Amino acid sequence: MNHMPVRRRAFTLVELLVVIAIIGILVGLLLPAVQAAREAARRMSCSNNFKQIGLAIHNYHSAYKQLPIHGTGTYIPGGRDIWDTNPGREISANHRLSFLVGIVPFVEQQGLWDMLANPHGFNTDGSVHSPPWQAMGPHPDRVLYPPWAFETPTFRCPSDPGVGLPALGRTNYAACAGDSAVHSRDPYLNIDEKSEDATVTFPYSVDTGHANQSNGSQRGMFVNNRGMKFRDVLDGLSNTIMCGEIATDLGDNDNRTTLPTNTGAHAAPQEKNQCRLDPSYAVPYIDPDRPRFWLPTGLTSNVAWGRGFRWHDMMPPYTQMTTVLSPNKLLCSDGRDHRDVVSPPSSRHQGGVHVLMGDGAVVFITDSIEAGNPNAPQVSHRAGSPPPGSPSPFGLWGALGSRAGGEVIQEQLNQ
């Protein structure tokens, strides 16, 4: 019986190339979708972290009848520690601890809180520190104090890749100081953090000059060194920003995260809130080919002042944001010891930032939010500025930052 030979048909070279081309096209189409899906997941995780911070702040307020103080901790005139007769920063925190320190036990970090709230005898590298660190820690720049280098996952946005030195423990979430950066690093209390002088009292106290400056320009939900309450928010918690997202500095001259220190007094009424954007300046700072970056020449900055570098430090570059310039705009200071810092929120997300409202809602604000005149002088007691009590000159964005401006909010933010 004869059998016909079976012919096995194989792929031709052309067919194989066609299949490979189709697979390549599908992969090319799918990869961006996969990347977008990953970023969407990271953005959702970031929003959830912010919600946890909002819950922690509300739980803190329920427990202590006030918001966590932004600018708290131990204080000794001149920064003098209790064992040493020489001025130093080994023990006194000089009232520079941020609002995030107070909510540590409310974000399920009891171990970190126990380390903070008790004397601690070891350094970050494991060596013995003698005498032990005082409870609530030393000055925020002490790298040897272990809690200052600790990174709390709840305080970090997964989309932000910043990690490691020269930062200590980073954060992506900052307290809203309002729609004015004037006196943004100055305390409500009569404290001289650098040296002991005749005007400093101990125990610390409020004086008229500091209180007037603070009341005139610090119009956000958080006021430096002052115990604020929800009842202080006369515009309504759902209409007032409590915290904002910030991108941390990567050391790449990103003008949203690198703070210039030679820009001149931006907060004076006759000067701009934006650092040397005008090309007529003798030394322009913005790279014309990459407007999100500073030029590598002409700019002076302090590498330790990167955005979000210290979760525990209340100073503007680290844990403050303002509603002067719209989201993802540049940082600008008056160049003196990170004072008067216009510090917009920023993020690694596309098109905007998360903000935490006073009622605990997390809202994504786009970069294109109506923000008035970016070069308008900021509300303050300074001559030529809009006087305290004036409506925000920065439109809807500025109105959302002030706690008692009386502006009418006609936008539905959480859509």
XYZ file of C-alpha atoms in Angstrom:
415
model
C 0.000 0.000 0.000
C 1.435 3.215 -1.140
C 1.477 6.301 1.111
C 1.688 9.770 -0.215
C 4.529 11.725 1.361
C 3.328 14.348 3.869
C 4.570 17.811 3.031
C 5.141 19.955 6.088
C 4.641 23.624 5.411
C 6.970 26.003 7.284
C 7.058 29.807 7.625
C 8.758 31.562 4.847
C 11.331 34.207 5.634
C 8.919 36.907 4.454
C 6.142 35.635 6.718
C 8.515 35.515 9.680
C 9.632 39.086 9.079
C 6.005 40.222 8.801
C 5.152 38.586 12.143
C 8.192 40.151 13.800
C 7.213 43.557 12.393
C 3.667 43.193 13.701
C 4.937 42.212 17.146
C 7.299 45.204 17.114
C 4.458 47.571 16.217
C 2.261 46.143 18.994
C 5.069 46.474 21.543
C 5.662 50.052 20.401
C 1.986 50.812 20.887
C 1.705 49.038 24.226
C 4.836 50.363 25.984
C 3.596 53.963 26.269
C 0.293 52.627 27.558
C 2.136 50.522 30.141
C 4.213 53.532 31.204
C 1.078 55.653 31.452
C -0.610 52.965 33.542
C 2.385 52.813 35.881
C 2.389 56.590 36.310
C -1.362 56.533 36.938
C -0.769 53.966 39.679
C 2.035 56.069 41.174
C -0.150 59.170 41.045
C -2.944 57.318 42.838
C -0.486 56.120 45.482
C 0.726 59.716 45.910
C -2.869 60.872 46.376
C -3.436 58.131 48.961
C -0.342 59.245 50.886
C -1.724 62.775 50.947
C -5.067 61.494 52.214
C -3.245 59.727 55.045
C -1.501 62.980 55.937
C -4.869 64.763 55.878
C -6.359 62.154 58.210
C -3.334 62.444 60.494
C -3.724 66.235 60.699
C -7.431 65.915 61.484
C -6.717 63.248 64.118
C -4.043 65.506 65.624
C -6.539 68.366 65.760
C -9.094 66.102 67.452
C -6.521 65.080 70.053
C -4.872 68.456 70.748
C -7.538 70.969 69.586
C -5.162 72.618 67.127
C -3.179 71.901 63.993
C 0.355 70.537 64.379
C 2.621 73.552 64.789
C 4.861 74.410 61.858
C 7.966 75.642 63.649
C 8.123 73.850 66.977
C 10.531 71.811 69.099
C 13.080 72.707 71.746
C 14.423 76.232 71.999
C 17.371 77.675 73.836
C 18.453 81.290 73.175
C 21.331 81.376 70.737
C 21.017 77.656 70.040
C 22.995 76.907 73.205
C 22.721 73.303 74.375
C 22.191 72.409 78.013
C 25.579 70.732 78.531
C 27.844 73.094 76.663
C 28.657 76.715 77.498
C 29.496 77.425 73.845
C 26.855 78.216 71.237
C 25.998 75.173 69.170
C 23.243 73.232 67.479
C 23.755 69.776 68.918
C 20.703 69.864 71.168
C 18.346 72.780 70.558
C 16.020 72.445 67.567
C 15.548 76.237 67.741
C 11.824 75.923 67.076
C 12.482 74.783 63.509
C 10.619 71.467 63.425
C 7.970 71.131 60.726
C 4.314 70.169 61.062
C 5.225 66.672 59.830
C 7.084 65.917 63.069
C 3.888 66.307 65.074
C 1.896 63.845 62.957
C 4.525 61.066 62.972
C 2.582 58.900 65.479
C -0.608 59.461 63.456
C 0.870 57.942 60.266
C 1.708 54.607 61.931
C 5.331 55.485 62.704
C 5.259 54.900 66.457
C 8.803 53.561 66.441
C 10.126 56.762 64.887
C 8.098 58.818 67.352
C 9.536 56.887 70.310
C 13.027 57.664 69.009
C 12.121 61.362 68.693
C 10.283 61.746 71.986
C 13.034 60.214 74.135
C 16.773 60.843 74.616
C 18.757 58.877 72.061
C 22.370 57.774 72.494
C 23.441 56.733 68.995
C 24.440 58.457 65.776
C 23.279 57.669 62.248
C 26.416 55.594 61.645
C 25.810 53.517 64.791
C 28.483 55.180 66.913
C 27.702 56.346 70.424
C 26.695 59.961 70.925
C 27.678 61.240 74.368
C 25.864 62.837 76.016
C 22.673 61.448 74.427
C 20.652 63.501 71.990
C 17.908 65.431 73.752
C 14.266 64.443 73.216
C 12.805 66.117 70.070
C 16.259 66.258 68.621
C 18.904 68.835 67.730
C 18.944 71.506 65.047
C 17.406 70.169 61.790
C 20.729 70.186 59.908
C 22.422 67.645 62.229
C 23.073 64.699 59.908
C 24.252 62.443 62.759
C 20.825 62.429 64.436
C 19.148 59.231 63.116
C 15.509 60.419 62.869
C 16.471 63.333 60.604
C 17.794 60.884 58.008
C 14.760 58.589 58.218
C 12.486 58.475 55.160
C 8.825 57.849 55.974
C 7.060 56.212 52.999
C 3.882 58.198 53.692
C 5.840 61.434 53.214
C 7.166 60.415 49.776
C 5.526 60.457 46.340
C 6.368 57.293 44.327
C 6.772 59.380 41.159
C 9.668 61.339 42.679
C 13.049 59.609 42.228
C 15.007 61.816 44.654
C 17.062 59.870 47.176
C 20.246 60.184 49.221
C 22.758 62.880 50.090
C 23.060 65.840 50.230
C 19.469 65.527 51.439
C 18.587 64.029 54.797
C 15.123 62.443 54.963
C 13.056 63.853 52.066
C 9.403 64.798 51.810
C 7.062 65.563 48.905
C 4.389 67.282 50.992
C 4.541 70.842 52.326
C 2.449 73.164 54.512
C 0.582 75.979 52.778
C 1.833 79.360 54.030
C -0.709 81.298 51.934
C -0.568 83.805 49.105
C 2.400 85.846 50.347
C 6.027 84.855 50.806
C 6.980 87.971 52.770
C 8.536 86.921 56.102
C 8.045 83.282 55.070
C 10.928 82.111 57.270
C 10.321 84.575 60.100
C 8.583 83.385 63.255
C 5.462 84.638 64.932
C 7.484 84.323 68.134
C 10.335 86.585 69.201
C 13.164 84.189 68.401
C 16.622 84.871 67.055
C 17.754 81.460 65.827
C 21.344 82.394 65.130
C 22.544 84.401 68.073
C 21.451 85.429 71.499
C 20.672 89.132 71.697
C 18.985 91.556 74.047
C 15.607 91.325 72.284
C 15.251 87.570 72.813
C 13.357 86.461 75.860
C 13.421 83.039 77.431
C 10.989 81.433 77.766
C 10.140 82.655 74.258
C 7.320 85.148 73.896
C 5.281 86.971 71.294
C 6.210 90.567 70.625
C 4.242 93.200 68.746
C 6.646 93.543 65.821
C 6.795 89.847 64.961
C 3.057 89.393 65.503
C 2.183 92.316 63.192
C 4.443 91.036 60.421
C 3.072 87.537 60.764
C -0.574 88.604 60.857
C -0.069 90.832 57.832
C 1.522 88.378 55.425
C 1.269 84.793 56.720
C -2.278 84.182 55.492
C -2.291 80.404 55.027
C -3.633 77.622 57.232
C -0.177 77.251 58.770
C 1.599 80.175 60.444
C 5.186 79.786 61.615
C 5.487 78.848 65.319
C 1.783 79.457 65.924
C -0.879 76.999 67.108
C -3.577 77.337 64.415
C -7.063 75.866 64.603
C -9.702 74.909 62.069
C -11.854 77.739 63.406
C -9.245 80.203 62.071
C -10.170 79.201 58.514
C -12.998 81.669 57.919
C -13.161 80.940 54.174
C -14.178 77.343 54.850
C -12.044 74.223 54.991
C -13.209 72.967 51.588
C -12.129 76.282 49.986
C -8.677 76.531 51.572
C -5.487 74.670 50.712
C -3.851 73.085 53.752
C -0.835 71.411 52.086
C 0.679 71.058 48.638
C 2.850 68.574 46.794
C 6.503 69.404 46.054
C 9.117 67.713 43.865
C 12.460 67.136 45.580
C 15.738 68.426 44.169
C 17.813 66.053 42.013
C 20.837 68.360 41.736
C 20.063 69.134 38.092
C 19.382 72.917 38.281
C 15.632 72.385 37.871
C 14.261 75.849 38.703
C 11.295 74.304 40.543
C 13.591 72.602 43.052
C 16.901 74.532 43.106
C 16.792 77.714 45.165
C 18.876 80.644 43.825
C 20.640 82.698 46.477
C 21.823 85.693 44.451
C 18.583 86.970 42.919
C 17.928 90.153 44.886
C 14.961 91.000 47.094
C 12.126 89.647 44.976
C 9.445 90.413 47.541
C 9.926 94.183 47.421
C 6.901 95.729 45.657
C 8.901 97.103 42.748
C 10.496 93.747 41.928
C 9.186 90.587 40.340
C 8.143 87.381 42.042
C 9.892 85.511 39.237
C 13.689 85.433 39.238
C 15.163 87.330 36.292
C 12.903 86.037 33.544
C 13.407 89.247 31.599
C 16.272 88.705 29.073
C 17.256 92.373 29.452
C 18.869 91.537 32.797
C 22.648 91.618 32.659
C 22.740 88.033 33.952
C 19.592 86.117 32.966
C 19.092 82.904 34.897
C 16.616 80.861 32.844
C 17.974 78.591 30.117
C 16.206 79.774 26.915
C 16.457 76.306 25.388
C 15.193 74.536 28.522
C 12.912 76.951 30.376
C 12.426 74.564 33.290
C 16.127 74.817 34.181
C 18.495 77.495 35.415
C 21.497 78.351 33.285
C 24.596 76.598 34.626
C 26.448 79.938 34.776
C 25.482 83.058 36.715
C 23.385 81.221 39.284
C 24.509 80.796 42.889
C 22.753 78.198 45.026
C 23.326 76.255 48.216
C 23.317 72.503 47.593
C 21.880 71.898 51.065
C 18.786 74.005 50.335
C 17.248 71.651 47.779
C 13.467 71.391 47.699
C 12.114 68.816 50.136
C 15.537 67.901 51.534
C 14.486 67.819 55.211
C 11.046 66.506 56.164
C 11.551 67.767 59.710
C 12.620 71.373 58.914
C 10.028 74.174 58.722
C 12.091 76.446 56.456
C 10.518 77.364 53.069
C 12.635 75.224 50.715
C 11.926 72.074 52.687
C 8.321 71.987 53.895
C 6.496 75.174 52.818
C 4.556 76.138 49.700
C 2.865 79.369 48.660
C 0.054 80.265 46.264
C 1.853 83.237 44.677
C 2.934 81.623 41.402
C 0.898 78.798 39.876
C 1.978 75.140 40.220
C 5.311 74.019 38.742
C 6.672 77.549 38.440
C 10.169 78.469 39.610
C 11.475 78.995 43.133
C 12.700 82.478 43.988
C 14.171 83.974 47.157
C 15.624 87.284 48.233
C 18.992 85.585 48.508
C 19.470 85.945 52.257
C 19.424 82.673 54.131
C 16.407 81.258 52.271
C 14.117 84.152 53.259
C 10.980 85.395 51.489
C 10.877 82.324 49.263
C 8.194 82.226 46.579
C 7.731 78.468 46.663
C 5.052 77.109 44.317
C 4.027 73.463 44.636
C 5.546 71.127 42.061
C 5.436 67.469 41.080
C 6.723 64.782 38.725
C 3.177 64.182 37.489
C 2.091 65.453 34.115
C 0.237 68.763 34.053
C -0.246 69.663 37.703
C 0.074 68.864 41.410
C -1.924 67.397 44.254
C -3.123 69.716 46.999
C -4.702 68.777 50.308
C -7.712 70.914 51.213
C -8.592 71.803 54.775
C -11.465 69.301 54.849
C -9.097 66.450 53.964
C -9.990 66.225 50.255
C -7.107 65.688 47.822
C -7.496 67.679 44.592
C -5.332 67.653 41.455
C -4.698 71.273 40.424
C -3.529 71.902 36.870
C -0.640 74.199 36.019
C -3.052 76.425 34.101
C -5.200 77.413 37.099
C -6.183 81.102 37.050
C -3.473 82.840 39.086
C -3.908 86.575 38.507
C -0.887 88.765 37.835
C 2.325 86.832 38.609
C 4.270 90.083 39.044
C 1.841 91.752 41.444
C 3.319 92.742 44.821
C 2.426 90.441 47.667
C 0.187 91.415 50.581
C 2.281 92.614 53.531
C 3.089 95.581 55.782
C 5.857 96.693 53.402
C 5.466 100.079 51.757
C 3.908 99.779 48.314
C 2.402 96.352 48.950
C -1.339 95.684 49.186
C -2.076 96.215 52.882
C -3.045 93.328 55.162
C -6.641 92.317 54.602
C -6.534 92.989 50.848
C -7.952 90.405 48.451
C -5.368 88.123 46.923
C -3.707 89.589 43.807
C -3.142 86.064 42.497
C -6.635 85.164 41.366
C -8.343 81.888 42.193
C -5.028 80.278 43.065
C -4.173 82.963 45.607
C -7.687 82.905 47.055
C -7.415 79.165 47.701
C -4.238 79.769 49.695
C -5.601 82.392 52.090
C -7.633 81.223 55.057
C -9.710 84.361 55.656
C -9.614 86.482 52.485
C -13.373 86.487 51.988
C -13.095 85.755 48.246
C -15.927 83.898 46.552
C -14.814 80.549 45.068
C -16.918 79.797 41.992
C -14.929 76.829 40.636
C -15.661 73.137 41.221
C -12.192 71.901 42.059
C -12.726 68.197 42.616
C -14.248 66.957 39.351
